[in-house]
Amino acid sequence: MSAEDNDNYYMLEEEETEKSPLNFAAYEDHERQEEVEEKEQNNKKSTPFGNLLKIMFNPVQGWKSLRRSQIGVESLQSGCFYPLLALLALSNFAEFFYSVNVSLQQVITQAVIAFVAFFFGYFCVQMVLSWILSKDIFKIFEEKFGKEYLLISMSTLAMFSIVTNILPMLWPILIFLPIWTLYLMFKGVRFFKFPTKDEMKFFVISGASVIGVPLFIDWILNEILPY
């Protein structure tokens, strides 16, 4: 074999080694690169409100996409939760179209109550969960995904309340929409990676808090504030 053939042989051998499935280091690097590219692609496609809709209509893929994305709690607040609360407050003015006896003061009071019930409800739910949940479970919930999980869940409730305000004649049907929120929450619990025995406990406590706390604040404010 000539010197030139010998060089070509070693060059080919080196190239094959780099591409070989048995070259675990190169394979792992390639896998990591694919994962990074997938996350970057998801981040480009993801928007706060888009993630909300994805979770509502495809819960498993939606929660998985949210967990992998880099949207962040602040982006979900400013791009989804707070705008929905503003729309919720405005939707109370739809009552002017359905009632001739309603006053401007009543509508403004209801708008303020609705906004405050959800705005402070978000922080109150976190406090309630910190009191009730064990330290180990709450520590996992306190991470980024836990706050995103809470924001998305309460955003769906705000959206359902908007629809109910705009279409009050469908109230007997729309009153069951919070069940959809509970279903979405149930599908999202597994992405916390709790021990199996704690998943149902967390779902029951968090679901009851997300539904109950805003309703309780709404009731208290309706009793306190004059119309």
Short mmCIF file of the C-alpha atoms (twelve columns), coordinates in Angstrom:
data_MODEL
# 
_entry.id   MODEL 
# 
loop_
_atom_site.group_PDB 
_atom_site.id 
_atom_site.type_symbol 
_atom_site.label_atom_id 
_atom_site.label_alt_id 
_atom_site.label_comp_id 
_atom_site.label_asym_id 
_atom_site.label_seq_id 
_atom_site.Cartn_x 
_atom_site.Cartn_y 
_atom_site.Cartn_z 
_atom_site.pdbx_PDB_model_num 
ATOM 1   C CA . MET A 1   0.000   0.000  0.000  1 
ATOM 2   C CA . SER A 2   1.380   3.413  -0.981 1 
ATOM 3   C CA . ALA A 3   1.806   6.277  1.466  1 
ATOM 4   C CA . GLU A 4   -1.060  8.148  -0.222 1 
ATOM 5   C CA . ASP A 5   -3.404  5.137  0.064  1 
ATOM 6   C CA . ASN A 6   -2.404  4.734  3.700  1 
ATOM 7   C CA . ASP A 7   -3.314  8.367  4.445  1 
ATOM 8   C CA . ASN A 8   -6.684  8.023  2.698  1 
ATOM 9   C CA . TYR A 9   -7.384  4.851  4.695  1 
ATOM 10  C CA . TYR A 10  -6.824  6.588  8.026  1 
ATOM 11  C CA . MET A 11  -8.879  9.610  6.932  1 
ATOM 12  C CA . LEU A 12  -11.820 7.357  6.037  1 
ATOM 13  C CA . GLU A 13  -11.428 5.417  9.271  1 
ATOM 14  C CA . GLU A 14  -11.520 8.656  11.291 1 
ATOM 15  C CA . GLU A 15  -14.653 9.902  9.504  1 
ATOM 16  C CA . GLU A 16  -16.452 6.593  10.054 1 
ATOM 17  C CA . THR A 17  -15.516 6.616  13.741 1 
ATOM 18  C CA . GLU A 18  -16.998 10.100 14.184 1 
ATOM 19  C CA . LYS A 19  -20.281 9.009  12.563 1 
ATOM 20  C CA . SER A 20  -20.426 5.587  14.168 1 
ATOM 21  C CA . PRO A 21  -23.322 4.943  16.605 1 
ATOM 22  C CA . LEU A 22  -20.731 3.423  18.917 1 
ATOM 23  C CA . ASN A 23  -19.090 6.814  19.302 1 
ATOM 24  C CA . PHE A 24  -21.195 7.646  22.387 1 
ATOM 25  C CA . ALA A 25  -19.653 11.058 23.045 1 
ATOM 26  C CA . ALA A 26  -20.468 12.285 19.550 1 
ATOM 27  C CA . TYR A 27  -23.962 10.753 19.779 1 
ATOM 28  C CA . GLU A 28  -24.718 12.479 23.100 1 
ATOM 29  C CA . ASP A 29  -23.470 15.818 21.755 1 
ATOM 30  C CA . HIS A 30  -25.730 15.410 18.742 1 
ATOM 31  C CA . GLU A 31  -28.699 14.604 21.025 1 
ATOM 32  C CA . ARG A 32  -28.052 17.653 23.172 1 
ATOM 33  C CA . GLN A 33  -27.825 19.823 20.071 1 
ATOM 34  C CA . GLU A 34  -31.162 18.480 18.818 1 
ATOM 35  C CA . GLU A 35  -32.765 19.177 22.216 1 
ATOM 36  C CA . VAL A 36  -31.427 22.753 22.225 1 
ATOM 37  C CA . GLU A 37  -32.682 23.314 18.665 1 
ATOM 38  C CA . GLU A 38  -36.108 21.903 19.618 1 
ATOM 39  C CA . LYS A 39  -36.352 24.266 22.617 1 
ATOM 40  C CA . GLU A 40  -35.322 27.240 20.476 1 
ATOM 41  C CA . GLN A 41  -37.928 26.301 17.887 1 
ATOM 42  C CA . ASN A 42  -40.620 25.950 20.563 1 
ATOM 43  C CA . ASN A 43  -39.673 29.321 22.059 1 
ATOM 44  C CA . LYS A 44  -39.984 31.019 18.667 1 
ATOM 45  C CA . LYS A 45  -43.450 29.531 18.160 1 
ATOM 46  C CA . SER A 46  -44.690 29.962 21.739 1 
ATOM 47  C CA . THR A 47  -46.605 32.983 22.953 1 
ATOM 48  C CA . PRO A 48  -48.280 33.276 26.360 1 
ATOM 49  C CA . PHE A 49  -51.823 33.313 24.959 1 
ATOM 50  C CA . GLY A 50  -50.932 30.696 22.357 1 
ATOM 51  C CA . ASN A 51  -49.778 28.368 25.126 1 
ATOM 52  C CA . LEU A 52  -53.051 28.935 26.979 1 
ATOM 53  C CA . LEU A 53  -55.082 27.918 23.910 1 
ATOM 54  C CA . LYS A 54  -52.839 24.917 23.269 1 
ATOM 55  C CA . ILE A 55  -53.336 23.700 26.837 1 
ATOM 56  C CA . MET A 56  -57.098 24.195 26.598 1 
ATOM 57  C CA . PHE A 57  -57.470 22.111 23.442 1 
ATOM 58  C CA . ASN A 58  -54.555 19.675 23.813 1 
ATOM 59  C CA . PRO A 59  -53.709 19.572 27.530 1 
ATOM 60  C CA . VAL A 60  -50.910 16.985 27.537 1 
ATOM 61  C CA . GLN A 61  -48.951 18.507 24.657 1 
ATOM 62  C CA . GLY A 62  -49.763 22.013 25.893 1 
ATOM 63  C CA . TRP A 63  -48.415 21.467 29.414 1 
ATOM 64  C CA . LYS A 64  -45.376 19.678 28.004 1 
ATOM 65  C CA . SER A 65  -44.706 22.587 25.634 1 
ATOM 66  C CA . LEU A 66  -45.092 25.120 28.446 1 
ATOM 67  C CA . ARG A 67  -42.707 23.233 30.728 1 
ATOM 68  C CA . ARG A 68  -40.052 23.111 28.001 1 
ATOM 69  C CA . SER A 69  -40.508 26.715 26.893 1 
ATOM 70  C CA . GLN A 70  -38.676 29.735 28.249 1 
ATOM 71  C CA . ILE A 71  -41.752 31.997 28.279 1 
ATOM 72  C CA . GLY A 72  -41.436 32.687 31.996 1 
ATOM 73  C CA . VAL A 73  -43.835 33.726 34.747 1 
ATOM 74  C CA . GLU A 74  -43.575 37.473 33.996 1 
ATOM 75  C CA . SER A 75  -44.390 36.945 30.316 1 
ATOM 76  C CA . LEU A 76  -47.428 34.830 31.206 1 
ATOM 77  C CA . GLN A 77  -48.620 37.528 33.575 1 
ATOM 78  C CA . SER A 78  -48.186 40.437 31.157 1 
ATOM 79  C CA . GLY A 79  -49.093 38.567 27.970 1 
ATOM 80  C CA . CYS A 80  -52.009 36.444 29.159 1 
ATOM 81  C CA . PHE A 81  -53.257 36.746 32.750 1 
ATOM 82  C CA . TYR A 82  -53.446 40.536 33.217 1 
ATOM 83  C CA . PRO A 83  -54.958 41.226 29.751 1 
ATOM 84  C CA . LEU A 84  -57.648 38.636 30.480 1 
ATOM 85  C CA . LEU A 85  -58.382 40.284 33.829 1 
ATOM 86  C CA . ALA A 86  -58.750 43.638 32.054 1 
ATOM 87  C CA . LEU A 87  -61.166 42.046 29.565 1 
ATOM 88  C CA . LEU A 88  -63.032 40.430 32.462 1 
ATOM 89  C CA . ALA A 89  -63.527 43.822 34.078 1 
ATOM 90  C CA . LEU A 90  -64.706 45.338 30.786 1 
ATOM 91  C CA . SER A 91  -67.069 42.425 30.104 1 
ATOM 92  C CA . ASN A 92  -69.159 43.507 33.099 1 
ATOM 93  C CA . PHE A 93  -70.315 46.491 31.031 1 
ATOM 94  C CA . ALA A 94  -72.197 44.035 28.795 1 
ATOM 95  C CA . GLU A 95  -74.893 44.138 31.468 1 
ATOM 96  C CA . PHE A 96  -76.032 47.468 29.994 1 
ATOM 97  C CA . PHE A 97  -77.289 45.504 26.977 1 
ATOM 98  C CA . TYR A 98  -79.335 43.062 29.055 1 
ATOM 99  C CA . SER A 99  -80.722 45.173 31.896 1 
ATOM 100 C CA . VAL A 100 -82.389 48.589 31.871 1 
ATOM 101 C CA . ASN A 101 -82.259 48.979 35.649 1 
ATOM 102 C CA . VAL A 102 -78.507 48.669 36.111 1 
ATOM 103 C CA . SER A 103 -76.572 51.797 37.071 1 
ATOM 104 C CA . LEU A 104 -73.081 52.831 36.050 1 
ATOM 105 C CA . GLN A 105 -71.946 52.629 39.672 1 
ATOM 106 C CA . GLN A 106 -73.126 49.021 39.931 1 
ATOM 107 C CA . VAL A 107 -71.293 47.994 36.775 1 
ATOM 108 C CA . ILE A 108 -68.055 49.736 37.796 1 
ATOM 109 C CA . THR A 109 -68.223 48.114 41.242 1 
ATOM 110 C CA . GLN A 110 -68.737 44.673 39.694 1 
ATOM 111 C CA . ALA A 111 -65.839 45.275 37.286 1 
ATOM 112 C CA . VAL A 112 -63.517 46.211 40.164 1 
ATOM 113 C CA . ILE A 113 -64.626 43.216 42.228 1 
ATOM 114 C CA . ALA A 114 -64.053 40.804 39.341 1 
ATOM 115 C CA . PHE A 115 -60.557 42.175 38.693 1 
ATOM 116 C CA . VAL A 116 -59.541 42.174 42.356 1 
ATOM 117 C CA . ALA A 117 -60.945 38.675 43.008 1 
ATOM 118 C CA . PHE A 118 -58.627 37.170 40.395 1 
ATOM 119 C CA . PHE A 119 -55.660 39.515 40.827 1 
ATOM 120 C CA . PHE A 120 -55.368 39.002 44.584 1 
ATOM 121 C CA . GLY A 121 -56.747 35.487 44.233 1 
ATOM 122 C CA . TYR A 122 -53.575 34.448 42.406 1 
ATOM 123 C CA . PHE A 123 -51.407 35.443 45.389 1 
ATOM 124 C CA . CYS A 124 -53.898 34.146 47.950 1 
ATOM 125 C CA . VAL A 125 -53.968 30.702 46.314 1 
ATOM 126 C CA . GLN A 126 -50.177 30.506 46.678 1 
ATOM 127 C CA . MET A 127 -50.510 31.400 50.376 1 
ATOM 128 C CA . VAL A 128 -53.224 28.789 50.928 1 
ATOM 129 C CA . LEU A 129 -51.161 26.099 49.222 1 
ATOM 130 C CA . SER A 130 -48.110 27.011 51.316 1 
ATOM 131 C CA . TRP A 131 -50.212 26.464 54.471 1 
ATOM 132 C CA . ILE A 132 -51.883 23.207 53.421 1 
ATOM 133 C CA . LEU A 133 -49.332 21.347 51.311 1 
ATOM 134 C CA . SER A 134 -46.392 19.538 52.837 1 
ATOM 135 C CA . LYS A 135 -43.030 21.290 52.528 1 
ATOM 136 C CA . ASP A 136 -41.705 18.767 50.008 1 
ATOM 137 C CA . ILE A 137 -44.673 19.162 47.651 1 
ATOM 138 C CA . PHE A 138 -44.859 22.943 47.990 1 
ATOM 139 C CA . LYS A 139 -41.122 23.217 47.303 1 
ATOM 140 C CA . ILE A 140 -41.695 21.594 43.887 1 
ATOM 141 C CA . PHE A 141 -44.769 23.753 43.284 1 
ATOM 142 C CA . GLU A 142 -42.816 26.943 44.085 1 
ATOM 143 C CA . GLU A 143 -40.607 26.455 41.028 1 
ATOM 144 C CA . LYS A 144 -41.208 28.168 37.688 1 
ATOM 145 C CA . PHE A 145 -43.638 25.585 36.313 1 
ATOM 146 C CA . GLY A 146 -45.773 25.716 39.476 1 
ATOM 147 C CA . LYS A 147 -46.457 29.432 39.066 1 
ATOM 148 C CA . GLU A 148 -47.094 28.979 35.347 1 
ATOM 149 C CA . TYR A 149 -49.512 26.140 36.157 1 
ATOM 150 C CA . LEU A 150 -51.402 28.429 38.524 1 
ATOM 151 C CA . LEU A 151 -51.470 31.365 36.085 1 
ATOM 152 C CA . ILE A 152 -52.785 29.234 33.221 1 
ATOM 153 C CA . SER A 153 -55.445 27.627 35.425 1 
ATOM 154 C CA . MET A 154 -56.716 30.986 36.678 1 
ATOM 155 C CA . SER A 155 -56.536 32.442 33.165 1 
ATOM 156 C CA . THR A 156 -58.967 29.788 31.931 1 
ATOM 157 C CA . LEU A 157 -61.371 30.707 34.747 1 
ATOM 158 C CA . ALA A 158 -61.116 34.389 33.806 1 
ATOM 159 C CA . MET A 159 -61.832 33.506 30.182 1 
ATOM 160 C CA . PHE A 160 -64.907 31.465 31.156 1 
ATOM 161 C CA . SER A 161 -66.142 34.355 33.314 1 
ATOM 162 C CA . ILE A 162 -65.815 36.724 30.345 1 
ATOM 163 C CA . VAL A 163 -67.952 34.421 28.198 1 
ATOM 164 C CA . THR A 164 -70.550 34.151 30.983 1 
ATOM 165 C CA . ASN A 165 -70.741 37.949 31.326 1 
ATOM 166 C CA . ILE A 166 -71.155 38.448 27.593 1 
ATOM 167 C CA . LEU A 167 -73.711 35.633 27.192 1 
ATOM 168 C CA . PRO A 168 -75.662 35.564 30.488 1 
ATOM 169 C CA . MET A 169 -78.598 33.791 28.822 1 
ATOM 170 C CA . LEU A 170 -76.363 30.694 28.575 1 
ATOM 171 C CA . TRP A 171 -75.462 30.821 32.263 1 
ATOM 172 C CA . PRO A 172 -77.134 27.448 33.115 1 
ATOM 173 C CA . ILE A 173 -74.714 25.806 30.649 1 
ATOM 174 C CA . LEU A 174 -71.646 27.990 31.125 1 
ATOM 175 C CA . ILE A 175 -71.684 27.489 34.890 1 
ATOM 176 C CA . PHE A 176 -70.120 24.065 34.279 1 
ATOM 177 C CA . LEU A 177 -67.092 25.498 32.434 1 
ATOM 178 C CA . PRO A 178 -64.877 25.458 35.579 1 
ATOM 179 C CA . ILE A 179 -64.983 21.657 35.270 1 
ATOM 180 C CA . TRP A 180 -62.864 22.161 32.146 1 
ATOM 181 C CA . THR A 181 -60.332 24.056 34.256 1 
ATOM 182 C CA . LEU A 182 -60.194 21.160 36.720 1 
ATOM 183 C CA . TYR A 183 -59.701 18.725 33.834 1 
ATOM 184 C CA . LEU A 184 -56.785 20.795 32.499 1 
ATOM 185 C CA . MET A 185 -55.237 20.961 35.968 1 
ATOM 186 C CA . PHE A 186 -55.580 17.206 36.363 1 
ATOM 187 C CA . LYS A 187 -53.726 16.660 33.087 1 
ATOM 188 C CA . GLY A 188 -50.948 19.011 34.177 1 
ATOM 189 C CA . VAL A 189 -50.221 17.479 37.587 1 
ATOM 190 C CA . ARG A 190 -48.049 14.696 36.164 1 
ATOM 191 C CA . PHE A 191 -45.535 17.222 34.809 1 
ATOM 192 C CA . PHE A 192 -44.568 18.203 38.354 1 
ATOM 193 C CA . LYS A 193 -43.110 14.704 38.757 1 
ATOM 194 C CA . PHE A 194 -44.534 14.299 42.254 1 
ATOM 195 C CA . PRO A 195 -44.494 10.854 43.857 1 
ATOM 196 C CA . THR A 196 -47.576 9.012  42.566 1 
ATOM 197 C CA . LYS A 197 -49.199 8.970  46.014 1 
ATOM 198 C CA . ASP A 198 -49.061 12.793 46.172 1 
ATOM 199 C CA . GLU A 199 -50.458 13.603 42.706 1 
ATOM 200 C CA . MET A 200 -54.148 13.245 43.568 1 
ATOM 201 C CA . LYS A 201 -53.706 15.046 46.881 1 
ATOM 202 C CA . PHE A 202 -52.084 18.001 45.151 1 
ATOM 203 C CA . PHE A 203 -54.749 18.059 42.416 1 
ATOM 204 C CA . VAL A 204 -57.645 18.120 44.905 1 
ATOM 205 C CA . ILE A 205 -56.099 20.854 47.076 1 
ATOM 206 C CA . SER A 206 -54.896 23.048 44.193 1 
ATOM 207 C CA . GLY A 207 -58.150 22.597 42.237 1 
ATOM 208 C CA . ALA A 208 -60.296 23.532 45.235 1 
ATOM 209 C CA . SER A 209 -58.076 26.570 45.918 1 
ATOM 210 C CA . VAL A 210 -58.064 27.841 42.331 1 
ATOM 211 C CA . ILE A 211 -61.865 27.608 42.086 1 
ATOM 212 C CA . GLY A 212 -62.734 28.534 45.647 1 
ATOM 213 C CA . VAL A 213 -60.414 31.423 46.541 1 
ATOM 214 C CA . PRO A 214 -61.546 33.854 43.784 1 
ATOM 215 C CA . LEU A 215 -65.190 33.004 44.536 1 
ATOM 216 C CA . PHE A 216 -64.638 33.659 48.246 1 
ATOM 217 C CA . ILE A 217 -62.935 37.019 47.580 1 
ATOM 218 C CA . ASP A 218 -65.752 37.936 45.164 1 
ATOM 219 C CA . TRP A 219 -68.371 37.120 47.803 1 
ATOM 220 C CA . ILE A 220 -66.559 39.079 50.543 1 
ATOM 221 C CA . LEU A 221 -66.192 42.170 48.350 1 
ATOM 222 C CA . ASN A 222 -69.839 42.018 47.276 1 
ATOM 223 C CA . GLU A 223 -70.817 42.037 50.942 1 
ATOM 224 C CA . ILE A 224 -68.493 44.936 51.807 1 
ATOM 225 C CA . LEU A 225 -68.640 47.317 48.860 1 
ATOM 226 C CA . PRO A 226 -71.804 49.397 48.401 1 
ATOM 227 C CA . TYR A 227 -73.715 49.464 45.115 1 
# 
